[in-house]
XYZ file of C-alpha atoms in Angstrom:
558
model
C -29.726 14.354 -8.109
C -26.428 16.513 -7.428
C -28.393 19.672 -6.373
C -30.835 18.261 -4.100
C -28.418 15.943 -2.574
C -26.748 19.139 -1.429
C -30.082 20.628 -0.707
C -30.986 17.798 2.234
C -26.760 18.644 3.050
C -27.399 22.145 4.083
C -30.645 21.036 5.362
C -28.966 19.020 7.968
C -26.157 21.235 8.713
C -29.103 23.966 9.267
C -31.174 21.202 11.542
C -28.041 20.739 13.692
C -27.018 24.531 14.536
C -30.357 25.404 14.999
C -30.870 21.998 17.546
C -27.120 23.211 19.142
C -28.364 26.493 19.928
C -31.788 25.681 21.669
C -29.817 23.169 24.103
C -27.916 25.428 24.721
C -30.784 28.417 25.248
C -31.980 25.064 27.858
C -28.762 25.118 29.612
C -28.100 28.786 30.252
C -31.701 28.921 31.685
C -31.903 26.355 33.750
C -28.165 27.525 35.220
C -29.239 31.126 35.275
C -32.958 30.691 37.438
C -31.576 28.216 40.209
C -29.588 31.118 40.946
C -31.951 34.610 39.955
C -34.531 32.779 42.577
C -32.128 32.540 45.561
C -31.020 35.620 47.661
C -29.121 33.644 50.252
C -26.206 31.769 51.204
C -25.401 29.435 54.130
C -23.213 26.852 54.839
C -23.296 23.521 53.730
C -21.934 20.595 56.790
C -19.270 19.545 53.958
C -16.165 22.312 54.746
C -15.726 24.285 50.800
C -19.318 24.267 49.884
C -22.741 26.796 49.980
C -25.664 25.771 49.202
C -28.644 28.564 48.036
C -31.957 28.835 50.225
C -35.187 31.780 49.497
C -34.643 35.122 51.434
C -36.125 37.916 50.967
C -34.797 40.389 47.863
C -33.633 42.819 50.026
C -31.282 40.499 51.998
C -27.782 41.630 50.914
C -25.668 38.397 49.623
C -22.983 37.480 52.182
C -19.510 37.772 51.903
C -16.669 34.701 51.376
C -16.214 33.321 54.890
C -13.801 31.066 55.815
C -14.154 26.847 57.036
C -12.468 25.974 60.314
C -9.464 25.577 58.945
C -9.451 28.149 56.566
C -10.860 27.347 53.984
C -12.719 29.555 51.343
C -15.882 29.016 50.941
C -16.693 29.975 47.003
C -19.666 31.285 44.986
C -19.498 31.559 41.363
C -20.199 35.329 39.630
C -22.787 34.845 36.783
C -21.367 37.952 34.962
C -18.004 37.454 36.640
C -15.155 35.245 33.447
C -15.263 32.518 36.011
C -18.883 31.291 35.372
C -18.729 32.180 31.901
C -15.501 29.910 31.411
C -17.949 27.361 33.351
C -19.971 27.579 30.327
C -17.029 26.658 27.940
C -16.076 23.471 29.804
C -19.962 22.912 29.560
C -20.467 22.629 25.714
C -17.132 19.976 25.543
C -20.609 17.266 26.144
C -22.949 18.807 23.954
C -19.971 18.764 21.526
C -18.651 15.347 21.984
C -21.809 13.544 22.495
C -23.923 15.171 19.098
C -26.028 12.929 18.407
C -25.928 14.027 14.332
C -22.238 13.092 13.902
C -23.076 9.378 14.538
C -22.702 7.744 11.087
C -25.114 4.642 10.533
C -24.664 1.747 8.637
C -26.886 1.492 4.836
C -26.206 -1.490 2.615
C -22.856 -2.391 4.730
C -21.652 1.186 4.015
C -20.974 4.033 6.496
C -23.411 7.070 5.967
C -21.131 10.277 6.259
C -23.810 12.489 4.925
C -25.149 15.116 7.835
C -28.272 15.484 6.573
C -29.145 11.423 5.971
C -27.903 11.198 9.150
C -29.904 14.217 10.567
C -32.924 13.063 9.288
C -32.623 9.706 10.277
C -32.670 11.003 13.692
C -34.901 13.085 13.792
C -37.441 9.716 12.425
C -36.214 7.733 15.064
C -37.653 7.002 18.973
C -33.994 8.177 20.053
C -34.351 11.306 19.449
C -38.504 12.347 20.870
C -36.505 10.220 24.449
C -33.637 12.990 24.188
C -35.606 15.370 23.358
C -37.585 14.516 26.770
C -34.594 14.690 28.429
C -33.486 18.598 27.625
C -36.453 19.510 28.984
C -36.277 22.347 31.563
C -37.666 20.421 34.500
C -35.821 22.650 36.761
C -37.414 25.607 36.082
C -40.108 24.053 38.220
C -37.902 25.194 41.184
C -39.172 28.961 40.349
C -42.506 27.611 41.029
C -42.725 25.193 43.618
C -38.455 26.442 45.287
C -35.711 24.661 46.110
C -37.904 22.969 48.860
C -39.852 20.503 46.289
C -39.035 16.729 45.906
C -35.538 16.206 43.079
C -38.326 13.822 41.232
C -38.554 17.048 38.657
C -35.610 16.077 37.216
C -35.950 12.515 37.114
C -36.782 12.997 32.718
C -32.958 13.118 32.442
C -32.897 9.585 33.282
C -33.821 9.556 30.031
C -30.706 8.915 28.778
C -29.900 5.900 31.112
C -29.884 3.350 27.184
C -27.020 5.580 26.033
C -24.902 3.738 29.019
C -26.893 0.559 28.815
C -25.659 0.721 25.331
C -21.695 2.450 26.080
C -22.085 -0.841 28.199
C -23.142 -3.570 25.504
C -20.389 -2.037 23.580
C -17.598 -2.686 26.167
C -18.195 -5.882 26.917
C -17.859 -7.031 22.408
C -14.219 -5.064 22.866
C -13.060 -5.987 26.058
C -10.911 -9.127 26.485
C -12.502 -10.455 29.928
C -15.722 -10.260 28.927
C -16.765 -12.088 32.363
C -14.380 -10.402 34.354
C -16.518 -7.363 33.034
C -20.300 -8.985 33.478
C -19.164 -9.615 36.870
C -17.704 -5.993 37.606
C -20.995 -4.835 35.832
C -22.839 -6.530 38.267
C -21.080 -5.073 41.478
C -22.423 -2.015 40.104
C -25.667 -2.093 39.879
C -25.575 -3.356 43.226
C -23.698 -0.826 44.563
C -25.885 1.392 42.396
C -28.483 -0.533 44.290
C -27.354 0.194 47.587
C -25.998 4.038 47.007
C -29.863 4.520 46.197
C -31.033 2.609 49.699
C -28.761 4.625 51.615
C -30.322 8.107 49.739
C -33.780 7.208 50.424
C -32.650 5.990 54.078
C -31.189 9.539 54.800
C -33.413 11.255 53.013
C -36.409 9.274 56.127
C -34.782 10.230 58.544
C -34.340 14.304 57.602
C -37.833 13.700 56.994
C -38.856 12.081 60.837
C -36.134 14.304 62.511
C -31.884 13.370 62.892
C -31.249 11.865 66.616
C -35.039 11.760 67.758
C -34.398 8.322 68.217
C -31.727 4.987 67.632
C -33.337 3.973 63.760
C -32.964 7.643 62.417
C -29.502 9.251 61.748
C -28.035 10.804 64.673
C -28.383 14.721 64.823
C -26.312 16.606 62.381
C -25.094 19.563 64.968
C -23.215 16.805 66.079
C -19.907 17.930 64.538
C -18.616 13.770 64.212
C -21.546 12.874 62.166
C -22.051 16.524 60.812
C -19.529 16.057 58.144
C -20.256 14.615 54.231
C -18.615 12.222 53.963
C -19.886 10.643 57.700
C -23.059 11.119 56.736
C -22.637 9.062 53.198
C -21.234 6.050 54.830
C -23.034 5.932 57.112
C -26.443 6.152 55.243
C -24.119 3.115 52.818
C -22.997 0.978 55.531
C -26.563 0.982 57.282
C -28.215 -0.202 53.692
C -25.756 -2.509 53.102
C -27.025 -4.547 56.166
C -30.407 -4.369 55.476
C -30.015 -5.508 51.941
C -27.644 -8.185 52.596
C -30.273 -9.202 55.364
C -27.075 -9.287 57.695
C -29.138 -7.653 60.359
C -27.379 -5.956 63.388
C -29.322 -2.592 63.030
C -31.435 -0.613 65.115
C -35.206 -1.505 65.989
C -37.212 0.625 64.136
C -40.191 2.115 66.337
C -41.975 4.397 63.770
C -45.031 3.603 61.299
C -42.624 5.110 58.542
C -39.729 3.431 59.956
C -41.099 -0.700 60.396
C -42.348 -0.331 56.656
C -38.838 1.205 55.242
C -37.383 -2.078 56.997
C -40.021 -4.229 55.813
C -39.329 -2.994 51.887
C -35.557 -3.274 52.786
C -36.188 -6.769 53.660
C -38.194 -8.128 50.508
C -36.459 -6.147 47.819
C -33.300 -8.031 49.551
C -35.430 -11.212 49.578
C -36.476 -10.864 45.700
C -33.987 -8.620 44.117
C -30.742 -8.949 45.383
C -30.815 -12.951 46.808
C -32.149 -13.402 43.284
C -29.877 -12.200 40.933
C -26.964 -13.196 43.242
C -28.116 -17.195 43.129
C -29.018 -17.545 39.637
C -26.355 -15.478 38.194
C -24.245 -17.994 36.720
C -27.437 -19.802 35.523
C -28.102 -16.825 33.265
C -25.430 -15.826 32.206
C -24.822 -20.130 31.340
C -28.604 -19.761 29.468
C -27.693 -16.253 27.604
C -23.859 -17.603 26.357
C -26.087 -21.156 25.188
C -28.862 -18.889 23.448
C -26.421 -16.995 21.226
C -24.446 -19.964 20.590
C -27.429 -21.043 18.736
C -26.481 -18.857 15.469
C -23.867 -16.075 16.926
C -20.277 -17.683 17.275
C -18.503 -17.092 20.211
C -16.615 -14.212 21.386
C -14.223 -15.841 23.984
C -12.785 -19.317 22.264
C -12.140 -17.167 19.303
C -10.176 -14.026 21.779
C -8.506 -16.781 23.549
C -7.871 -18.495 20.441
C -5.782 -15.410 18.945
C -4.108 -14.189 21.945
C -3.055 -17.694 22.969
C -1.725 -18.021 19.072
C 0.067 -14.620 19.526
C -1.893 -13.798 15.773
C -0.887 -10.087 14.693
C -2.678 -7.400 16.202
C -4.229 -6.684 12.506
C -5.748 -10.168 11.956
C -6.832 -9.994 15.449
C -8.955 -6.875 14.590
C -10.563 -7.879 12.136
C -11.781 -10.827 13.473
C -13.174 -9.086 16.384
C -14.946 -6.343 14.478
C -16.393 -9.416 12.347
C -17.594 -10.538 15.873
C -18.791 -6.977 16.795
C -20.795 -6.912 13.612
C -22.320 -10.012 13.839
C -23.386 -9.213 17.275
C -24.912 -5.542 17.043
C -26.467 -6.207 13.969
C -27.594 -9.839 14.943
C -26.264 -11.755 11.810
C -27.940 -14.844 12.086
C -24.892 -17.148 10.698
C -26.280 -20.450 12.268
C -29.931 -20.779 11.468
C -30.227 -24.154 11.121
C -28.642 -24.842 14.606
C -31.578 -22.031 15.983
C -34.736 -23.743 14.023
C -33.669 -27.652 13.973
C -36.395 -28.430 16.808
C -39.371 -27.316 14.415
C -41.242 -29.342 12.268
C -39.909 -29.818 8.371
C -42.942 -27.659 7.283
C -43.040 -24.481 10.104
C -39.051 -25.151 9.684
C -39.656 -24.198 5.949
C -42.418 -21.901 6.330
C -40.091 -19.763 9.022
C -37.129 -19.886 6.348
C -39.438 -18.630 3.431
C -40.886 -16.017 5.819
C -37.345 -14.640 6.151
C -35.578 -15.101 3.133
C -37.805 -15.355 0.394
C -39.173 -11.704 0.038
C -34.718 -11.067 -0.485
C -34.336 -13.804 -2.527
C -37.287 -12.086 -5.090
C -34.587 -8.861 -5.570
C -32.775 -11.669 -7.544
C -33.236 -10.659 -10.783
C -33.322 -14.765 -12.404
C -35.910 -14.819 -9.028
C -37.717 -12.085 -9.748
C -40.622 -14.660 -11.241
C -40.463 -17.743 -9.479
C -43.104 -19.892 -8.554
C -43.135 -19.988 -4.908
C -42.256 -23.650 -4.561
C -38.869 -23.073 -5.998
C -37.830 -20.504 -3.736
C -39.087 -22.132 -0.455
C -37.023 -25.408 -1.949
C -34.048 -22.658 -2.366
C -33.928 -21.157 1.468
C -34.309 -24.537 3.080
C -30.155 -25.253 1.679
C -28.704 -21.307 1.772
C -26.067 -20.540 4.251
C -25.877 -17.072 5.615
C -22.191 -15.529 5.375
C -21.073 -12.465 7.198
C -17.926 -10.409 5.141
C -15.255 -7.744 6.589
C -14.445 -4.816 4.402
C -11.787 -5.524 1.990
C -12.198 -9.057 2.483
C -12.236 -11.800 -0.921
C -15.315 -13.490 -1.267
C -13.469 -15.541 -4.041
C -10.015 -15.251 -6.346
C -9.581 -16.157 -9.710
C -8.392 -19.719 -10.177
C -10.475 -20.765 -7.413
C -12.115 -24.080 -7.855
C -15.498 -23.492 -7.238
C -18.000 -25.007 -5.047
C -20.250 -22.587 -4.284
C -21.970 -19.879 -5.823
C -23.549 -16.367 -3.816
C -26.129 -13.739 -4.184
C -26.292 -10.490 -2.581
C -28.476 -9.792 0.141
C -27.007 -6.748 1.402
C -24.181 -4.562 0.933
C -21.181 -4.304 -1.898
C -19.206 -5.852 -3.376
C -16.539 -4.682 -6.714
C -15.276 -7.204 -9.308
C -11.086 -5.814 -8.717
C -8.058 -6.614 -10.832
C -5.544 -8.930 -9.890
C -4.141 -5.305 -8.124
C -6.903 -5.039 -5.894
C -7.841 -1.523 -6.269
C -8.347 -1.526 -9.715
C -12.246 -1.964 -10.125
C -14.486 -3.574 -12.967
C -17.997 -3.938 -11.529
C -19.767 -3.165 -8.407
C -22.468 -5.828 -7.118
C -24.944 -5.081 -5.160
C -28.320 -5.860 -3.271
C -30.005 -8.720 -5.681
C -27.040 -9.663 -8.302
C -25.271 -13.180 -7.438
C -22.413 -14.468 -8.394
C -20.179 -17.955 -8.668
C -22.713 -19.935 -10.668
C -20.034 -20.007 -14.058
C -17.826 -22.438 -12.298
C -20.514 -24.808 -10.880
C -22.146 -25.070 -14.158
C -21.334 -27.158 -16.906
C -21.995 -23.742 -19.615
C -20.608 -25.751 -23.029
C -17.567 -23.859 -24.439
C -16.393 -22.791 -20.931
C -12.267 -22.665 -21.138
C -11.907 -21.888 -17.351
C -14.269 -25.300 -16.231
C -14.994 -24.780 -13.103
C -12.411 -22.009 -11.701
C -13.472 -18.620 -10.818
C -13.059 -16.501 -13.241
C -12.626 -12.970 -11.407
C -11.482 -11.504 -8.644
C -14.667 -10.539 -5.953
C -14.247 -8.034 -2.692
C -16.117 -6.540 -0.368
C -16.605 -2.970 0.267
C -18.313 -2.888 3.133
C -19.917 -5.797 5.776
C -21.621 -8.139 2.409
C -24.758 -10.682 3.731
C -24.102 -13.204 1.588
C -26.724 -16.463 0.351
C -24.379 -19.308 -0.234
C -25.499 -21.961 -2.480
C -23.485 -24.996 -2.473
C -22.625 -26.973 -6.122
C -24.660 -30.441 -4.937
C -27.480 -27.780 -3.527
C -28.122 -25.952 -6.474
C -27.818 -29.223 -9.281
C -30.742 -31.093 -7.162
C -32.760 -27.625 -7.436
C -32.317 -27.115 -10.584
C -32.914 -30.801 -12.231
C -36.194 -29.697 -10.743
C -37.073 -26.463 -11.920
C -34.982 -26.395 -15.422
C -36.092 -23.324 -16.544
C -34.069 -21.416 -13.794
C -31.207 -23.381 -14.725
C -31.470 -22.083 -18.588
C -32.131 -18.093 -17.030
C -28.442 -19.307 -15.081
C -26.645 -20.879 -17.830
C -27.249 -18.060 -20.204
C -26.345 -15.036 -18.168
C -23.122 -17.363 -17.081
C -22.914 -17.248 -21.398
C -22.903 -14.184 -21.392
C -20.165 -12.927 -18.143
C -18.095 -15.465 -20.109
C -17.967 -14.115 -23.254
C -17.504 -10.769 -22.630
C -14.532 -12.388 -20.623
C -13.008 -13.827 -23.918
C -13.558 -17.009 -21.746
C -16.204 -19.067 -24.294
C -15.612 -21.164 -27.502
C -18.060 -19.221 -29.779
C -17.045 -22.268 -32.012
C -17.310 -25.649 -29.781
C -22.007 -25.548 -31.055
C -20.773 -25.410 -34.442
C -18.103 -27.935 -33.686
C -20.422 -30.126 -31.372
C -22.885 -30.099 -34.648
C -20.807 -31.221 -37.169
C -19.370 -33.779 -34.756
C -23.261 -34.879 -34.214
C -23.604 -35.326 -38.371
C -20.893 -36.837 -38.796
C -21.941 -39.373 -36.489
C -25.437 -39.686 -37.908
C -23.375 -40.275 -40.910
C -21.921 -42.604 -39.940
C -24.677 -44.202 -38.336
C -26.414 -44.578 -40.894
C -24.430 -46.390 -43.593
C -23.990 -48.741 -40.332
C -27.820 -49.373 -40.885
C -27.746 -49.054 -44.173
C -25.102 -51.706 -43.869
C -27.238 -53.710 -41.343
C -30.112 -53.782 -43.478
C -28.146 -55.132 -46.400
C -26.143 -58.061 -44.289
C -30.021 -59.292 -42.934
C -31.922 -59.289 -46.294
C -28.324 -61.342 -47.546
C -29.123 -63.572 -44.079
C -32.409 -64.215 -45.206
C -31.539 -65.117 -49.014
C -29.271 -67.665 -47.299
C -31.716 -68.753 -45.134
C -34.366 -68.829 -47.720
C -32.096 -71.346 -49.813
C -30.882 -73.434 -47.125
C -34.492 -73.777 -46.289
C -35.081 -74.749 -50.117
C -31.751 -77.080 -50.433
C -33.462 -79.067 -47.193
C -36.236 -79.597 -48.165
C -35.571 -81.013 -51.403
C -32.720 -83.191 -49.892
C -35.857 -84.904 -48.030
C -38.070 -85.327 -50.722
C -34.687 -87.133 -52.209
C -34.073 -89.523 -49.454
C -37.889 -90.653 -48.962
C -37.618 -91.480 -52.907
C -34.634 -93.530 -52.298
C -35.977 -95.186 -49.176
C -38.891 -95.669 -51.242
C -37.118 -97.863 -53.618
C -35.521 -100.132 -51.277
C -38.652 -101.339 -50.237
C -40.167 -101.898 -53.385
C -40.767 -101.609 -57.160
C -41.294 -97.739 -57.326
C -41.899 -95.344 -60.051
C -39.252 -94.736 -62.289
C -36.606 -92.717 -61.962
C -36.643 -89.732 -64.627
C -33.531 -89.471 -66.612
């Protein structure tokens, strides 16, 4: 087993080295190709910048020149130290953004094995997206020339999901999420204006600078030849168009009319819609998340106002971030409250029954029992180092481990007695009426979460209702509880003998009372028979006496 893990680590390390070499080779080729295809340098309108233009191989390279204010325009020698040092600098983004160094969560714990991280990344969609974004499409300039459209480098946009991920993580960590969302919205608007301005400048260059009042003025004019002036003019023009302010020159060509019409449609359909509905969208998103996720802003505001210690505040923020980034729902009943009872039971069973099947006592239970159980389960998420229960506490619920790892620890919180993982359950001892339990309904152990743990909580009342309908599961839980109590020395093994002796004594007393009752009933029957016989004799004697008074009667017996 150790050998297999060692081989996986070696394969992961080798894969990392090969991938790094490929990336560096691609970068060197693309950077070198842009230099090899050029033979002359012309000055860009902005002082201090040179661009390459294609020329004949026989034309010599010009010597460095000086700008209008004496500033030296410079280029990089591909065989010099400056270019080599720049390549070293370009290695830094590859190193700090190296995807193989990003751990991932497995059962609530961070996996730091390079081999496992590498293979998981290679098997993901992000790997192929990153590979496509690193394709050396710049080599097309060798064939198409520098005058080709810049769309040959559009594959670099495949890295945009990394930017979205960074924005999402920043939104969960910032103390002012509303201000951050507003800043993100403003940034999107500025980016749209920037791209629209770039299209305007490119269209002006295609039509011709200064041919009419609509396009950008002629760049031969020193006032309009500076780079900053070109950008600000294009940005200002796009701002007027996209905000529908107007006050722009009248277009005179078909291309200009189409560009203006497209800009107005974009402003009406996109910018106006975004600006008009952003408030309602944010509110609706907050309502949707509040159905099953805790709200970040009230919790952070409460912690800030109450001046909670930074360490505890950080734990709360990590818990909130874990719920959001991993989509952990803790209010499932609120999310499904509008469904019918039958549909709600089916959805809950489809989501949670596979997890309950991993629990040993539920593995062979009928589905009706599991469907009845999932409706009463409440999801709980615990952060690393948090105690789920402590020894001596009054137990009012039991827990099922859905994901993660927990440890049964001593009072010091370090010594581990056992590990609990997926499919285990605990807490049933304190809520089950187990005969001989010396601790009563108190917790018998300290259980601590090692990583991020997802648990199901079942209250004592709900468990009693379910077990009343399924006695076989109750017997299994009680048997497991007696086994644990016996191992911990908290089970009185003589309680059954004492109960048996007490039962026999009660039975003996009951039998003795029954015998005495039978004797009393027999005596009572005899007394009743004697009473009836005496009453009959007395009645006959009275009749004879009454007959003797009325006439002669039969002679009396001596």
